[in-house]
Amino acid sequence: MNARTLLLDMKEDDLRCEDAFHSALPGAQLINWDNPDNRNADLSAVNYAVVWGPEPGLLAQCPELKVIFSVGAGVDHIMRDASVPDLPIVRFVDAKLTGPMVEWVTMQVLMHLRQQRHYDAVQSAREWRELPQPPATDFRVGIMGFGELGQACAKVLQALGFQLNGWSQSPKSVEGVQSYNGKAELDAFLQSTDILICLLPFTPDTAGILNNDLIAELSKDGPFGAPILINAGRGRCQVETDILQALNDGGLKGASLDVFETEPLPASSPLWHQDNLFITPHAAAVSDMAALANHVAGQIERFEAGKDLQFLVDRQRGY
Ligand code: NDP
Ligand code: OXD
């Protein structure tokens, strides 16, 4: 077995993430960059790095580095460092990440469908006040970013009876889902969407895509007469001032946001006060350390056996 030295830079407060890597890769040497005591460590032997948002220039200081692993499904936090060496970057794709995202998305869709904010309010006021309830089958859900996570969410929402549309770069063939792709089909996709779910990566093409113009294209013919926006992709895909305005002027009936332009969302943000908005703190699908360590170990074994790595990032596309 080759000597393995892993650099971990996961922005984890809990330094016990090392335990997960020791179990998955017994004998590997770990340099945990989140531990300030390691900041002068010798990086010359590092051959694998597992990183969230590495400090600019850190990976370029590892001359023996062979593969970069993202702690998450997204890689924008790695790509923002222009000095990242031109090496394979592997995303985190795992049932333990997909499952929680499906739960979060389904929960948000159902909270809007079943008008939960109304029932919270009437419960607080001790009022017995029922609303007319349209069925799931009357709603068209559009998933922007129809990849690993988007397609998994579609399966569950379809089983609940929603009509499904997916938007991606390349066409997809998923039973029962209307596929739209590329900029040319974006308007048609939006015009056929009552509940929009964004699971897009952040790239130069998706920056600020959830803005006034996009919201104005969404269908207003759905049962609620105004669309709903749900974003768990990346905060920098959204223009928060536009979303706030739409939540107030009826351009949107409601929204759910797990990700924000600035994280943590500043206490001064007016979004906190918005009744028709559900906020969660980038917690839709958090990487499970044991699952991540097993995924990294599995990919290292493939790599060292001369097999192709899986879940590779395309640097040109940026995701
Ligand atoms: P994938 O790479 O599997 O899917 C991304 C999808 O977005 C693909 O369908 C891709 O199209 C599409 N896409 C990308 N750019 C464009 C574009 N310019 N126009 C149209 N479609 C585009 O990623 P995952 O599903 O695994 O993850 C998606 C994102 O979810 C991550 O990048 C991350 O930002 C976010 N995330 C958030 C979490 C949270 O807790 N909030 C947790 C995990 C992930 P195509 O299929 O044609 O390539
Ligand atoms: C991810 C995330 O990209 O947690 O996995 O945001």
CSV table of C-alpha atoms and ligand atoms in Angstrom, one decimal:
chain,number,residue,atom,x,y,z
A,1,MET,CA,0.0,0.0,0.0
A,2,ASN,CA,1.3,3.5,-0.8
A,3,ALA,CA,2.0,6.0,2.0
A,4,ARG,CA,-1.1,8.2,2.3
A,5,THR,CA,-0.9,11.6,3.7
A,6,LEU,CA,-4.2,13.5,3.8
A,7,LEU,CA,-4.7,17.2,4.3
A,8,LEU,CA,-8.1,17.9,5.9
A,9,ASP,CA,-9.3,21.5,5.7
A,10,MET,CA,-13.0,21.1,6.4
A,11,LYS,CA,-13.9,24.2,8.4
A,12,GLU,CA,-15.2,21.8,11.0
A,13,ASP,CA,-15.4,23.1,14.6
A,14,ASP,CA,-15.5,19.6,15.8
A,15,LEU,CA,-11.9,18.2,15.4
A,16,ARG,CA,-13.3,14.7,15.9
A,17,CYS,CA,-13.8,14.4,12.2
A,18,GLU,CA,-10.3,13.0,12.3
A,19,ASP,CA,-11.7,9.9,13.9
A,20,ALA,CA,-13.9,9.2,10.9
A,21,PHE,CA,-10.8,9.4,8.6
A,22,HIS,CA,-8.7,7.3,10.9
A,23,SER,CA,-11.4,4.5,10.7
A,24,ALA,CA,-11.9,4.7,7.0
A,25,LEU,CA,-8.1,4.9,6.1
A,26,PRO,CA,-6.2,3.1,8.9
A,27,GLY,CA,-2.5,4.0,8.8
A,28,ALA,CA,-2.9,7.2,6.7
A,29,GLN,CA,-1.2,10.3,8.1
A,30,LEU,CA,-3.7,13.1,8.7
A,31,ILE,CA,-2.8,16.8,8.8
A,32,ASN,CA,-5.9,18.5,10.1
A,33,TRP,CA,-5.6,22.2,9.0
A,34,ASP,CA,-8.6,23.1,11.2
A,35,ASN,CA,-6.4,22.5,14.2
A,36,PRO,CA,-4.3,25.7,14.7
A,37,ASP,CA,-1.4,23.5,16.1
A,38,ASN,CA,-0.9,22.1,12.6
A,39,ARG,CA,-0.5,25.4,10.7
A,40,ASN,CA,3.3,25.0,10.4
A,41,ALA,CA,3.1,21.3,9.3
A,42,ASP,CA,5.2,20.1,6.4
A,43,LEU,CA,2.9,19.7,3.4
A,44,SER,CA,5.5,18.2,1.1
A,45,ALA,CA,4.1,14.6,1.5
A,46,VAL,CA,0.4,15.4,1.1
A,47,ASN,CA,-1.0,13.3,-1.7
A,48,TYR,CA,-4.8,13.8,-1.0
A,49,ALA,CA,-6.7,16.8,0.2
A,50,VAL,CA,-10.2,16.9,1.6
A,51,VAL,CA,-11.4,20.5,1.6
A,52,TRP,CA,-14.3,22.8,2.0
A,53,GLY,CA,-13.1,26.4,1.4
A,54,PRO,CA,-9.3,26.0,1.5
A,55,GLU,CA,-7.4,29.3,2.1
A,56,PRO,CA,-6.1,30.6,-1.2
A,57,GLY,CA,-2.8,29.2,-2.1
A,58,LEU,CA,-2.9,26.3,0.4
A,59,LEU,CA,-3.3,23.5,-2.1
A,60,ALA,CA,-0.6,25.0,-4.4
A,61,GLN,CA,1.8,24.4,-1.5
A,62,CYS,CA,1.4,20.6,-1.8
A,63,PRO,CA,3.8,19.4,-4.5
A,64,GLU,CA,2.8,15.7,-4.3
A,65,LEU,CA,-0.9,16.3,-4.3
A,66,LYS,CA,-2.8,13.9,-6.6
A,67,VAL,CA,-6.5,14.3,-5.9
A,68,ILE,CA,-8.7,17.0,-4.3
A,69,PHE,CA,-11.9,15.9,-2.6
A,70,SER,CA,-14.7,18.4,-1.9
A,71,VAL,CA,-16.3,18.0,1.5
A,72,GLY,CA,-19.6,18.8,-0.2
A,73,ALA,CA,-21.5,18.2,-3.5
A,74,GLY,CA,-20.7,21.8,-4.5
A,75,VAL,CA,-17.2,22.9,-5.4
A,76,ASP,CA,-17.5,26.7,-5.8
A,77,HIS,CA,-15.6,27.1,-2.5
A,78,ILE,CA,-12.7,25.3,-4.1
A,79,MET,CA,-12.9,26.9,-7.6
A,80,ARG,CA,-12.7,30.4,-6.2
A,81,ASP,CA,-9.0,29.9,-5.5
A,82,ALA,CA,-7.3,30.6,-8.9
A,83,SER,CA,-4.1,28.8,-7.7
A,84,VAL,CA,-5.7,25.4,-7.2
A,85,PRO,CA,-3.5,22.9,-9.0
A,86,ASP,CA,-4.9,21.4,-12.2
A,87,LEU,CA,-5.7,18.0,-10.6
A,88,PRO,CA,-8.8,15.9,-10.4
A,89,ILE,CA,-11.5,17.3,-8.1
A,90,VAL,CA,-14.0,14.8,-6.8
A,91,ARG,CA,-17.4,15.9,-5.5
A,92,PHE,CA,-19.2,14.3,-2.5
A,93,VAL,CA,-22.1,12.2,-3.9
A,94,ASP,CA,-23.6,9.8,-1.4
A,95,ALA,CA,-27.0,8.5,-0.2
A,96,LYS,CA,-26.3,10.2,3.2
A,97,LEU,CA,-26.2,13.6,1.4
A,98,THR,CA,-29.0,13.0,-1.1
A,99,GLY,CA,-31.4,11.6,1.5
A,100,PRO,CA,-31.4,14.7,3.7
A,101,MET,CA,-31.7,17.0,0.7
A,102,VAL,CA,-34.8,15.1,-0.5
A,103,GLU,CA,-36.2,15.4,3.0
A,104,TRP,CA,-35.6,19.1,3.2
A,105,VAL,CA,-37.0,19.9,-0.3
A,106,THR,CA,-40.0,17.7,0.2
A,107,MET,CA,-40.7,19.3,3.6
A,108,GLN,CA,-40.5,22.8,2.2
A,109,VAL,CA,-42.7,21.9,-0.8
A,110,LEU,CA,-45.3,20.4,1.6
A,111,MET,CA,-45.1,23.4,4.0
A,112,HIS,CA,-46.1,25.7,1.2
A,113,LEU,CA,-48.6,23.3,-0.3
A,114,ARG,CA,-50.3,22.8,3.1
A,115,GLN,CA,-50.1,26.5,3.9
A,116,GLN,CA,-48.3,25.8,7.2
A,117,ARG,CA,-47.5,29.5,8.0
A,118,HIS,CA,-51.2,30.2,8.0
A,119,TYR,CA,-51.8,27.3,10.5
A,120,ASP,CA,-48.9,28.4,12.7
A,121,ALA,CA,-50.5,31.9,12.8
A,122,VAL,CA,-54.0,30.7,13.6
A,123,GLN,CA,-52.7,28.3,16.2
A,124,SER,CA,-50.9,31.2,18.0
A,125,ALA,CA,-54.1,33.2,17.9
A,126,ARG,CA,-56.1,30.1,19.1
A,127,GLU,CA,-58.3,30.4,16.0
A,128,TRP,CA,-60.0,27.5,14.3
A,129,ARG,CA,-59.7,28.7,10.6
A,130,GLU,CA,-59.4,26.3,7.7
A,131,LEU,CA,-58.2,27.3,4.3
A,132,PRO,CA,-59.3,25.8,0.9
A,133,GLN,CA,-56.6,23.1,0.1
A,134,PRO,CA,-55.7,22.5,-3.6
A,135,PRO,CA,-54.2,19.0,-4.2
A,136,ALA,CA,-50.6,18.3,-5.1
A,137,THR,CA,-51.7,17.0,-8.5
A,138,ASP,CA,-52.7,20.6,-9.5
A,139,PHE,CA,-49.1,22.0,-9.0
A,140,ARG,CA,-46.2,21.9,-11.5
A,141,VAL,CA,-42.9,21.7,-9.7
A,142,GLY,CA,-39.9,22.9,-11.7
A,143,ILE,CA,-36.4,21.8,-10.6
A,144,MET,CA,-33.5,24.0,-11.8
A,145,GLY,CA,-30.4,21.9,-11.6
A,146,PHE,CA,-31.6,18.5,-12.5
A,147,GLY,CA,-28.5,16.5,-11.4
A,148,GLU,CA,-27.9,14.0,-8.6
A,149,LEU,CA,-30.0,15.9,-6.0
A,150,GLY,CA,-32.6,17.4,-8.3
A,151,GLN,CA,-33.5,14.0,-9.8
A,152,ALA,CA,-33.7,12.3,-6.4
A,153,CYS,CA,-36.1,15.0,-5.2
A,154,ALA,CA,-38.2,14.6,-8.4
A,155,LYS,CA,-38.8,10.9,-7.6
A,156,VAL,CA,-40.3,11.6,-4.2
A,157,LEU,CA,-42.3,14.6,-5.4
A,158,GLN,CA,-43.7,12.6,-8.3
A,159,ALA,CA,-44.8,9.9,-5.9
A,160,LEU,CA,-46.7,12.6,-4.0
A,161,GLY,CA,-48.6,13.5,-7.2
A,162,PHE,CA,-46.9,16.7,-8.3
A,163,GLN,CA,-46.3,17.3,-12.0
A,164,LEU,CA,-42.5,17.6,-12.6
A,165,ASN,CA,-40.3,19.7,-14.9
A,166,GLY,CA,-36.5,19.7,-14.8
A,167,TRP,CA,-34.0,22.3,-16.2
A,168,SER,CA,-30.4,21.4,-16.8
A,169,GLN,CA,-27.6,22.1,-19.3
A,170,SER,CA,-28.0,18.9,-21.2
A,171,PRO,CA,-31.4,17.2,-22.0
A,172,LYS,CA,-32.5,14.5,-19.6
A,173,SER,CA,-34.8,11.5,-20.1
A,174,VAL,CA,-36.6,10.8,-16.8
A,175,GLU,CA,-39.9,9.1,-16.9
A,176,GLY,CA,-42.8,11.5,-16.2
A,177,VAL,CA,-40.6,14.6,-16.1
A,178,GLN,CA,-40.7,17.2,-18.8
A,179,SER,CA,-37.0,18.1,-19.5
A,180,TYR,CA,-35.9,21.6,-20.5
A,181,ASN,CA,-32.4,22.5,-21.1
A,182,GLY,CA,-30.1,25.5,-21.7
A,183,LYS,CA,-30.9,29.2,-21.8
A,184,ALA,CA,-33.1,28.7,-24.9
A,185,GLU,CA,-35.6,26.7,-22.9
A,186,LEU,CA,-35.4,28.5,-19.6
A,187,ASP,CA,-38.5,30.8,-20.2
A,188,ALA,CA,-40.6,27.9,-21.3
A,189,PHE,CA,-39.6,26.0,-18.2
A,190,LEU,CA,-40.3,28.9,-15.9
A,191,GLN,CA,-43.7,29.6,-17.5
A,192,SER,CA,-44.7,26.0,-16.7
A,193,THR,CA,-43.6,26.1,-13.1
A,194,ASP,CA,-45.8,26.9,-10.0
A,195,ILE,CA,-43.2,25.8,-7.4
A,196,LEU,CA,-39.5,26.5,-8.4
A,197,ILE,CA,-36.8,24.5,-6.7
A,198,CYS,CA,-33.2,25.6,-7.3
A,199,LEU,CA,-30.5,23.0,-6.8
A,200,LEU,CA,-28.0,24.6,-9.1
A,201,PRO,CA,-24.3,24.9,-8.5
A,202,PHE,CA,-22.7,28.3,-8.3
A,203,THR,CA,-20.9,29.1,-11.5
A,204,PRO,CA,-20.4,32.3,-13.6
A,205,ASP,CA,-23.6,31.2,-15.5
A,206,THR,CA,-25.8,30.7,-12.5
A,207,ALA,CA,-24.6,33.8,-10.5
A,208,GLY,CA,-27.7,35.9,-9.5
A,209,ILE,CA,-30.0,33.8,-11.8
A,210,LEU,CA,-32.8,33.9,-9.2
A,211,ASN,CA,-33.6,37.6,-9.8
A,212,ASN,CA,-36.6,39.8,-10.7
A,213,ASP,CA,-36.5,38.8,-14.4
A,214,LEU,CA,-36.7,35.1,-13.6
A,215,ILE,CA,-39.4,35.6,-11.0
A,216,ALA,CA,-41.5,37.6,-13.5
A,217,GLU,CA,-41.4,34.6,-15.9
A,218,LEU,CA,-42.8,32.1,-13.4
A,219,SER,CA,-46.3,30.9,-13.9
A,220,LYS,CA,-49.1,32.8,-12.1
A,221,ASP,CA,-51.7,30.3,-13.3
A,222,GLY,CA,-51.2,27.8,-10.5
A,223,PRO,CA,-53.7,27.2,-7.7
A,224,PHE,CA,-52.2,29.9,-5.5
A,225,GLY,CA,-52.1,32.5,-8.2
A,226,ALA,CA,-48.5,33.3,-7.5
A,227,PRO,CA,-45.4,31.1,-7.6
A,228,ILE,CA,-43.2,29.7,-4.8
A,229,LEU,CA,-39.4,29.7,-4.8
A,230,ILE,CA,-37.2,27.2,-2.9
A,231,ASN,CA,-33.4,27.5,-3.0
A,232,ALA,CA,-30.9,25.1,-1.5
A,233,GLY,CA,-28.4,25.4,-4.3
A,234,ARG,CA,-26.1,28.3,-3.5
A,235,GLY,CA,-26.8,31.8,-2.0
A,236,ARG,CA,-24.9,33.6,-4.7
A,237,CYS,CA,-27.4,32.2,-7.3
A,238,GLN,CA,-30.0,34.5,-5.7
A,239,VAL,CA,-30.6,38.3,-5.6
A,240,GLU,CA,-32.0,38.7,-2.1
A,241,THR,CA,-33.3,42.2,-2.7
A,242,ASP,CA,-35.4,41.0,-5.7
A,243,ILE,CA,-36.7,38.0,-3.7
A,244,LEU,CA,-37.7,40.2,-0.8
A,245,GLN,CA,-39.5,42.7,-3.1
A,246,ALA,CA,-41.4,39.8,-4.8
A,247,LEU,CA,-42.4,38.4,-1.4
A,248,ASN,CA,-43.8,41.7,-0.5
A,249,ASP,CA,-45.5,42.7,-3.8
A,250,GLY,CA,-47.1,39.3,-4.5
A,251,GLY,CA,-44.6,38.3,-7.2
A,252,LEU,CA,-44.0,35.3,-5.0
A,253,LYS,CA,-46.5,33.8,-2.7
A,254,GLY,CA,-43.8,32.3,-0.5
A,255,ALA,CA,-40.2,31.1,-0.4
A,256,SER,CA,-37.8,28.8,1.4
A,257,LEU,CA,-34.1,29.6,1.5
A,258,ASP,CA,-31.4,27.5,2.9
A,259,VAL,CA,-28.5,29.4,1.4
A,260,PHE,CA,-27.7,33.1,1.3
A,261,GLU,CA,-25.5,35.7,-0.5
A,262,THR,CA,-23.7,36.1,2.8
A,263,GLU,CA,-23.5,33.3,5.3
A,264,PRO,CA,-24.2,33.3,8.2
A,265,LEU,CA,-27.2,35.5,7.2
A,266,PRO,CA,-26.5,38.8,9.0
A,267,ALA,CA,-28.9,39.6,11.9
A,268,SER,CA,-29.6,42.9,10.2
A,269,SER,CA,-31.1,41.2,7.1
A,270,PRO,CA,-34.8,42.1,6.5
A,271,LEU,CA,-35.3,38.5,5.3
A,272,TRP,CA,-35.5,37.4,9.0
A,273,HIS,CA,-38.8,39.4,9.3
A,274,GLN,CA,-40.5,38.0,6.3
A,275,ASP,CA,-43.6,36.0,7.3
A,276,ASN,CA,-44.0,34.2,4.0
A,277,LEU,CA,-40.4,32.9,4.0
A,278,PHE,CA,-38.9,29.8,5.6
A,279,ILE,CA,-35.2,30.2,6.5
A,280,THR,CA,-32.8,27.4,7.4
A,281,PRO,CA,-29.0,28.0,8.1
A,282,HIS,CA,-27.4,26.1,5.1
A,283,ALA,CA,-28.5,22.9,6.8
A,284,ALA,CA,-30.6,21.2,4.1
A,285,ALA,CA,-28.0,18.4,3.6
A,286,VAL,CA,-24.9,18.4,5.8
A,287,SER,CA,-22.1,16.1,4.9
A,288,ASP,CA,-21.9,13.1,7.3
A,289,MET,CA,-18.3,12.7,8.3
A,290,ALA,CA,-18.2,8.9,8.4
A,291,ALA,CA,-19.9,8.7,5.0
A,292,LEU,CA,-17.5,11.3,3.6
A,293,ALA,CA,-14.5,9.5,4.9
A,294,ASN,CA,-15.7,6.2,3.4
A,295,HIS,CA,-16.4,7.9,0.1
A,296,VAL,CA,-12.8,9.4,0.1
A,297,ALA,CA,-11.3,6.0,1.0
A,298,GLY,CA,-13.3,4.3,-1.8
A,299,GLN,CA,-12.1,6.8,-4.4
A,300,ILE,CA,-8.5,6.6,-3.2
A,301,GLU,CA,-8.6,2.8,-3.5
A,302,ARG,CA,-9.9,3.1,-7.1
A,303,PHE,CA,-7.3,5.7,-7.9
A,304,GLU,CA,-4.4,3.6,-6.5
A,305,ALA,CA,-5.8,0.6,-8.4
A,306,GLY,CA,-5.6,2.5,-11.6
A,307,LYS,CA,-9.4,2.8,-12.0
A,308,ASP,CA,-11.3,5.9,-13.0
A,309,LEU,CA,-12.3,8.3,-10.2
A,310,GLN,CA,-16.0,8.9,-9.9
A,311,PHE,CA,-18.0,12.2,-9.5
A,312,LEU,CA,-15.3,14.3,-11.2
A,313,VAL,CA,-15.7,18.0,-11.6
A,314,ASP,CA,-15.5,19.4,-15.0
A,315,ARG,CA,-13.3,22.5,-14.6
A,316,GLN,CA,-14.6,24.1,-17.7
A,317,ARG,CA,-18.2,24.0,-16.6
A,318,GLY,CA,-17.2,24.8,-13.0
A,319,TYR,CA,-19.2,22.0,-11.3
B,1,NDP,P1,-25.0,17.9,-10.0
B,1,NDP,O1,-23.7,18.4,-10.7
B,1,NDP,O2,-25.3,16.5,-10.0
B,1,NDP,O3,-26.2,18.7,-10.7
B,1,NDP,C1,-26.1,20.0,-11.1
B,1,NDP,C2,-27.2,20.3,-12.1
B,1,NDP,O4,-27.2,21.7,-12.4
B,1,NDP,C3,-27.0,19.5,-13.4
B,1,NDP,O5,-28.3,19.0,-13.8
B,1,NDP,C4,-26.5,20.6,-14.4
B,1,NDP,O6,-26.9,20.3,-15.7
B,1,NDP,C5,-27.3,21.8,-13.9
B,1,NDP,N1,-26.7,23.0,-14.3
B,1,NDP,C6,-25.5,23.5,-13.9
B,1,NDP,N2,-25.2,24.7,-14.5
B,1,NDP,C7,-26.3,24.9,-15.3
B,1,NDP,C8,-26.7,26.0,-16.2
B,1,NDP,N3,-25.9,27.0,-16.4
B,1,NDP,N4,-27.9,25.9,-16.8
B,1,NDP,C9,-28.7,24.8,-16.6
B,1,NDP,N5,-28.4,23.8,-15.8
B,1,NDP,C10,-27.2,23.9,-15.1
B,1,NDP,O7,-24.9,18.5,-8.5
B,1,NDP,P2,-25.8,18.0,-7.3
B,1,NDP,O8,-27.2,17.8,-7.7
B,1,NDP,O9,-25.0,16.9,-6.6
B,1,NDP,O10,-25.7,19.3,-6.3
B,1,NDP,C11,-26.2,20.5,-6.8
B,1,NDP,C12,-25.8,21.7,-5.9
B,1,NDP,O11,-26.5,21.6,-4.6
B,1,NDP,C13,-24.4,21.7,-5.4
B,1,NDP,O12,-23.5,22.3,-6.4
B,1,NDP,C14,-24.5,22.6,-4.2
B,1,NDP,O13,-24.3,24.0,-4.6
B,1,NDP,C15,-25.9,22.4,-3.7
B,1,NDP,N6,-25.9,21.7,-2.4
B,1,NDP,C16,-26.4,22.3,-1.3
B,1,NDP,C17,-26.5,21.7,-0.1
B,1,NDP,C18,-27.2,22.4,1.1
B,1,NDP,O14,-27.1,21.8,2.2
B,1,NDP,N7,-27.8,23.5,0.9
B,1,NDP,C19,-26.0,20.3,0.1
B,1,NDP,C20,-25.5,19.7,-1.1
B,1,NDP,C21,-25.5,20.4,-2.3
B,1,NDP,P3,-26.3,19.0,-16.5
B,1,NDP,O15,-27.0,17.8,-15.8
B,1,NDP,O16,-26.7,19.1,-17.9
B,1,NDP,O17,-24.8,19.0,-16.2
B,2,OXD,C1,-22.6,21.0,-0.3
B,2,OXD,C2,-23.2,21.8,0.8
B,2,OXD,O1,-22.2,21.5,-1.3
B,2,OXD,O2,-23.4,21.3,1.9
B,2,OXD,O3,-22.6,19.7,-0.1
B,2,OXD,O4,-23.5,23.0,0.5
